[in-house]
């Protein structure tokens, strides 16, 4: 019998239609992958199973859990179902736990809410659940607080909480999006194991095709509140029908065309760079501690080359970027751009600074919301000794916008009038406007949906060829790095552990860490489309 | 625009504020009766057509007194908020730009110190030194506005400093001062406006409190607090004397607070995005 | 009922009447706890106190006082002539902190003849010695009590000090061993309520049985109309005047001062500031005094005349000056009214409200003022006009001469003549604007009898007070 | 933790020294002579001098500062100029009125604000919420001395439920004492309660929209359970800050209220002392209040650590 059966579910929030005739099934012991771009209604579908919906929501259709109609259940009955019959794991492990309670108490609470057992008994079972979620008591006692755990560990606590009562159905809403690839792989393995052990049904939501492809038995592909395609995973990957699904798949494995002619002259030299952070623990007269974020890093970038930099979160990638840009002074080593130091006399060297630009990760946070595009894009002119004025300036802005595929009239708009992908184009236009030699892209596509990401990558490849740009491309996503770089550096805890041509490094990793990374990276099944 | 009128706080807030601001402005040019002329024979009249709010113990027209009092209150509170902003905002910006540095520490400790002083007492001491006057009331209220704005600005600026667009500006070679002015200030402006209206309303209350204890504007300048102080012994037989200035304070402060709340909602991009 | 709660506005800073000017000390302790050789009666007359009788030598320089027998201090020790000598010598001594040291200036020596006889020798004859000795600053204290007198006053009165909760109240209890007529009440509580609104509320809510010196005259009609209460409106020694800086131009011009005097509508001030309570005066003298001359006619309200006078003095367009006001409501309210009246004749005044300390510093000591309003509550204080360094800067040789004559004159007839002449002189010189004699309102429960109505000195003499059944 | 504690203590001490210098200097320039004030209109110059000598007013600024500050350290606050009693004793007496009053008001405002804030937050957007928020708007806008006046008019003069003011004293019994503090405490508590209600509500609303509340609900907790077990403690942190600020405000802000109700508290003491130029009393009371503010804020910081385990370790 089907465990969860959603039939023609339609949903509106304050009258706005969000879901349209969504139907899907989850069977015990099987994993249903739900895929779709941001805003396609994946989370809302998940929440509607638990009926934890925003105010003003109206549902029609039916949701049946082991035959019970969820939509007609009373609130107390729903409370009985939540946590006991259906467990849920959320995307953001950093905020999903109450910071003021121990993990033990939070896991035990699931048990206490549903079963009339003593506290001691509940605690004992909480310890077991954590054990199953691979948080052994010896290392992670129940008395830990969430802030004493890493993101992956917190996600395990959330999982332990969700499986403590061995629910029939587990819903995981993008459980690994916020995590590193290696951690992601571990968590996904854990989920798979638990499903198999308890014969649970798992609804796994993700925007990443590759993640789901590895794991799911069945697939549902959603677009703007609609299920556009569904069926067993194997079959589906082989023969996608709906154009949207095909586009999604294509974009996920997109490799931009690049000519990539590289000169044999060195543009940027980084030699033995050390960056220490001094941390004032408690205000100005508090104790200071030192933290070495970048440790003795050396490498070179050739003119016209596209160099990748990969590594886990916190390994020092952004710190290195800031050092190269001359925004912060380094504590050791030197950085030369075209033979000149980027940092002299405690100040950035403006002569070389104007030959480098950067594109940041967050398309929403990297623009002043109160400025018009024109002013935003022309900000780097500040670096020039004689900034362009008047018509010349306007022409330059228009040219930059047009080169990233936007129109001249877009320059009068504000940033909130653009989508994420368009914003990232504007960021690139801003980087291009003073015609730099080197552009640093710090996770420049990580926040974008796959299809948009593919477009931006194409654009970057195209611009690189047209203007003979040199890229330093930073990302944690190996497949992206692989598709756009010639050479790659692998960074771990502030040090470069491996470098070499991209394909060589990824196909035949030599350092243990690189091997781990490559193994953990989810891949689409070969032969898909 | 229609947003403005659908906001539950903004509309009553702006109406009340406008009424009192208008009363203050009109009083510059015209009042029903000259409040510096006493007419003992007409004293303690209850509201009538000639005197819509009645007359006080010296036979002055209470409506006129309230209009002039509005001017006093608004002027004192406005200038005090101005002082707080002019001194506090740059301090806050500077502290945020040098977070963790000596400057930041000094500014913040000084702020803490000012906060630690009981404000009314300091006002009393200031007026004991320089004598009671509207100017000294302004100074006394203004001083306590400085740390409010400094803290607020610093807090808001700190979150902005970690934004990527600030990084982008730094990549464009801009210095801390320039970034503070070009990027930080406009983005904390909303917050400052909202806090400004709140401080404004607190300023009106503070002015009323100070002139109630006799430390605000001196006679013959009318002030609401002094009207209350003067009339409180008569509250049992001439309640209108205390009622109207009390209501004037209440409504003005209420109006400003509502306006502040309304502005907060309207200016908050998060909420605005949610609505559109 | 033998307990009473009496409220007053000011709390004594401490409890030694002989080392501070604070009238509040006398208001609580005078006659109740402390007594002098002579004492004031409710009508201002000087009566025997601890001195049963006295004789004056022919030349008027030697006074011999005979003390009552069997007078005991509250600590049980006997009152002797030595105590009297100690008290008077302490008050006039080199390092004395007595606020009215001038009262004792004329004393040459004090001798204890025997335990109950004291001889006081003067440098010059002084017609007002007996009057001076009745002041609260001249009460008799015991040498052994001096150390703690500021917190534990030990006197000879009909009540004993029992407790002081600072900021709130002082309790007295009946002195069972009193030498004279014993008090009718067993316990007395003085409560201190400075705020006029609070005062009204306290009386209205019957938290207090009596309020002496009720601070809000506007509330008196309500009390009068309420059968629960009686209102006694008495007179004080407080001449309320518009003090004028006689040296500051243009106020140094008598015509200008006369113009000011005619610009002022006394009745409007009494009505507006005091709600009708107060007696108009035209000179610096208490109207209830038999020697008082009504000179209000010299400064009738006549704004036209005032304007003319100003024009004559060369100020046809008026001028501006300062008006510095101390805290009492007669001054603050009166100030506003006077400012408005002066404005009507073209004189602009810049009002500043001062605390007492500031007033003393700026006006009284610094003489930095044009006009001010203050009530001079000391009894028989016309002598201040003979002091050229006094804050209103009146320097008149004629008046000084007159006053010297008065000081040495012992004959009542002649004294009376001289006093009348003195009153006329200052009134005709328009030294100050003479406004009104401060009224002294007491609100009390209708059943309380024996309260003083007038305030010949600052005192709340409760020795004869009782509850009527 | 200990190291942190000591550092905080040091900075606290520095603040206090700075405060004492500021207070002393401000009062140094206050015009007006305490001796002149005490001796009144007929005082003579030699009498004044004798008194000034007795009061120790004739030393240099530095001498006087050091003797005052030194005294404070040893708990000797000096002797009041006017009252001639040890300042420490006077403050001690007054504290027995001011402190209970502040605590009473704080308790009242907490008792009002917590339920009201929680109620409004849990019925967000409803009639209840609108009503509570409207009431708090009024509560914030009412000048508290005016409100006190109205209360006296109604409850003391007309209804005669309470006395119009004054303090019965703790000797008269706990209840009598509390009764005389009731109206003043209400007058003080009203604006505070309004502010606290608003803070409580918005803080709760913020916390209720946090992810971990959703987690709790997914576990099967009801809305109310999630609120009580998870939201409330988290929402408490900003509320604590405000309460810390309020307490010091209550101690000092009672000046006007103490006057309206003629309570023998610290506020009225310092008010009288300023006008009597009893500077040593003013200095000591202000210093005490500043000390109280700094210490209360310090305590609030420590309270955070109790509520929030994240702070416990970071320190
Ligand atoms: N509380 C809410 N009120 C109104 N609309 C909402 C609310 N939450 C979500 N929506 C809308 O519902 C739609 C679907 O949202 P949902 O969160 O399910 O998307 P998603 O597929 O999970 O996207 P993502 O990958 O970004 O998490 C979106 O258009 C979103 O704007
Ligand atoms: N201003 C700073 N002060 C102290 N430590 C810092 C600072 N900025 C970064 N760090 C620390 O330096 C390390 C490297 O940070 P960095 O931002 O370079 O990492 P990253 O590789 O870019 O990570 P991510 O992929 O999450 O962006 C981290 O441990 C971080 O906590
Ligand atoms: Mg989602
Ligand atoms: Mg980074």
mmCIF file with all atom_site columns, C-alpha atoms in Angstrom, chain B residues 36-38 40 43-44 57-58 60 127-128 131-132 218-220 226 230 232-234 236-237, chain C residues 195-197 200 216 218-219 222 268 271-273 275 333 336-337 340 343 351-353 355 358:
data_model
loop_
_atom_site.group_PDB
_atom_site.id
_atom_site.type_symbol
_atom_site.label_atom_id
_atom_site.label_alt_id
_atom_site.label_comp_id
_atom_site.label_asym_id
_atom_site.label_entity_id
_atom_site.label_seq_id
_atom_site.pdbx_PDB_ins_code
_atom_site.Cartn_x
_atom_site.Cartn_y
_atom_site.Cartn_z
_atom_site.occupancy
_atom_site.B_iso_or_equiv
_atom_site.pdbx_formal_charge
_atom_site.auth_seq_id
_atom_site.auth_comp_id
_atom_site.auth_asym_id
_atom_site.auth_atom_id
_atom_site.pdbx_PDB_model_num
ATOM 1  C CA . UNK B 1 36  ? 1.785   87.409 27.077 1.00 0.00 ? 36  UNK B CA 1
ATOM 2  C CA . UNK B 1 37  ? -1.119  89.569 28.112 1.00 0.00 ? 37  UNK B CA 1
ATOM 3  C CA . UNK B 1 38  ? -2.769  88.586 31.358 1.00 0.00 ? 38  UNK B CA 1
ATOM 4  C CA . UNK B 1 40  ? -7.038  88.357 35.629 1.00 0.00 ? 40  UNK B CA 1
ATOM 5  C CA . UNK B 1 43  ? -9.506  83.854 34.718 1.00 0.00 ? 43  UNK B CA 1
ATOM 6  C CA . UNK B 1 44  ? -10.523 80.190 34.907 1.00 0.00 ? 44  UNK B CA 1
ATOM 7  C CA . UNK B 1 57  ? -5.564  81.136 36.126 1.00 0.00 ? 57  UNK B CA 1
ATOM 8  C CA . UNK B 1 58  ? -4.315  84.397 34.617 1.00 0.00 ? 58  UNK B CA 1
ATOM 9  C CA . UNK B 1 60  ? -5.010  83.587 29.160 1.00 0.00 ? 60  UNK B CA 1
ATOM 10 C CA . UNK B 1 127 ? 20.127  73.764 34.487 1.00 0.00 ? 127 UNK B CA 1
ATOM 11 C CA . UNK B 1 128 ? 21.507  74.290 37.982 1.00 0.00 ? 128 UNK B CA 1
ATOM 12 C CA . UNK B 1 131 ? 20.037  78.358 34.731 1.00 0.00 ? 131 UNK B CA 1
ATOM 13 C CA . UNK B 1 132 ? 16.721  77.189 33.426 1.00 0.00 ? 132 UNK B CA 1
ATOM 14 C CA . UNK B 1 218 ? 10.828  80.376 30.945 1.00 0.00 ? 218 UNK B CA 1
ATOM 15 C CA . UNK B 1 219 ? 7.698   82.489 31.105 1.00 0.00 ? 219 UNK B CA 1
ATOM 16 C CA . UNK B 1 220 ? 6.126   84.235 29.343 1.00 0.00 ? 220 UNK B CA 1
ATOM 17 C CA . UNK B 1 226 ? 4.651   74.278 32.809 1.00 0.00 ? 226 UNK B CA 1
ATOM 18 C CA . UNK B 1 230 ? 0.808   75.511 37.074 1.00 0.00 ? 230 UNK B CA 1
ATOM 19 C CA . UNK B 1 232 ? -2.195  70.884 38.915 1.00 0.00 ? 232 UNK B CA 1
ATOM 20 C CA . UNK B 1 233 ? -3.316  72.488 42.129 1.00 0.00 ? 233 UNK B CA 1
ATOM 21 C CA . UNK B 1 234 ? -6.473  73.541 40.337 1.00 0.00 ? 234 UNK B CA 1
ATOM 22 C CA . UNK B 1 236 ? -10.053 69.612 41.354 1.00 0.00 ? 236 UNK B CA 1
ATOM 23 C CA . UNK B 1 237 ? -12.016 72.738 40.429 1.00 0.00 ? 237 UNK B CA 1
ATOM 24 C CA . UNK C 2 195 ? 4.481   69.947 46.477 1.00 0.00 ? 195 UNK C CA 1
ATOM 25 C CA . UNK C 2 196 ? 1.285   72.060 46.460 1.00 0.00 ? 196 UNK C CA 1
ATOM 26 C CA . UNK C 2 197 ? -0.719  69.415 44.634 1.00 0.00 ? 197 UNK C CA 1
ATOM 27 C CA . UNK C 2 200 ? -4.011  69.551 48.520 1.00 0.00 ? 200 UNK C CA 1
ATOM 28 C CA . UNK C 2 216 ? -1.919  76.766 47.234 1.00 0.00 ? 216 UNK C CA 1
ATOM 29 C CA . UNK C 2 218 ? -6.399  78.637 44.986 1.00 0.00 ? 218 UNK C CA 1
ATOM 30 C CA . UNK C 2 219 ? -7.608  75.618 46.900 1.00 0.00 ? 219 UNK C CA 1
ATOM 31 C CA . UNK C 2 222 ? -12.817 74.512 48.377 1.00 0.00 ? 222 UNK C CA 1
ATOM 32 C CA . UNK C 2 268 ? -4.735  92.029 40.210 1.00 0.00 ? 268 UNK C CA 1
ATOM 33 C CA . UNK C 2 271 ? -6.191  88.057 42.912 1.00 0.00 ? 271 UNK C CA 1
ATOM 34 C CA . UNK C 2 272 ? -4.090  86.382 40.269 1.00 0.00 ? 272 UNK C CA 1
ATOM 35 C CA . UNK C 2 273 ? -1.181  85.108 42.309 1.00 0.00 ? 273 UNK C CA 1
ATOM 36 C CA . UNK C 2 275 ? -6.400  84.169 44.731 1.00 0.00 ? 275 UNK C CA 1
ATOM 37 C CA . UNK C 2 333 ? 2.920   83.867 39.608 1.00 0.00 ? 333 UNK C CA 1
ATOM 38 C CA . UNK C 2 336 ? 4.235   86.726 35.375 1.00 0.00 ? 336 UNK C CA 1
ATOM 39 C CA . UNK C 2 337 ? 1.528   89.206 36.233 1.00 0.00 ? 337 UNK C CA 1
ATOM 40 C CA . UNK C 2 340 ? 2.528   91.603 31.815 1.00 0.00 ? 340 UNK C CA 1
ATOM 41 C CA . UNK C 2 343 ? 4.816   95.424 29.365 1.00 0.00 ? 343 UNK C CA 1
ATOM 42 C CA . UNK C 2 351 ? 11.975  86.583 33.427 1.00 0.00 ? 351 UNK C CA 1
ATOM 43 C CA . UNK C 2 352 ? 14.309  83.989 34.860 1.00 0.00 ? 352 UNK C CA 1
ATOM 44 C CA . UNK C 2 353 ? 13.119  81.518 37.425 1.00 0.00 ? 353 UNK C CA 1
ATOM 45 C CA . UNK C 2 355 ? 16.272  78.286 42.705 1.00 0.00 ? 355 UNK C CA 1
ATOM 46 C CA . UNK C 2 358 ? 20.874  80.762 42.634 1.00 0.00 ? 358 UNK C CA 1
#
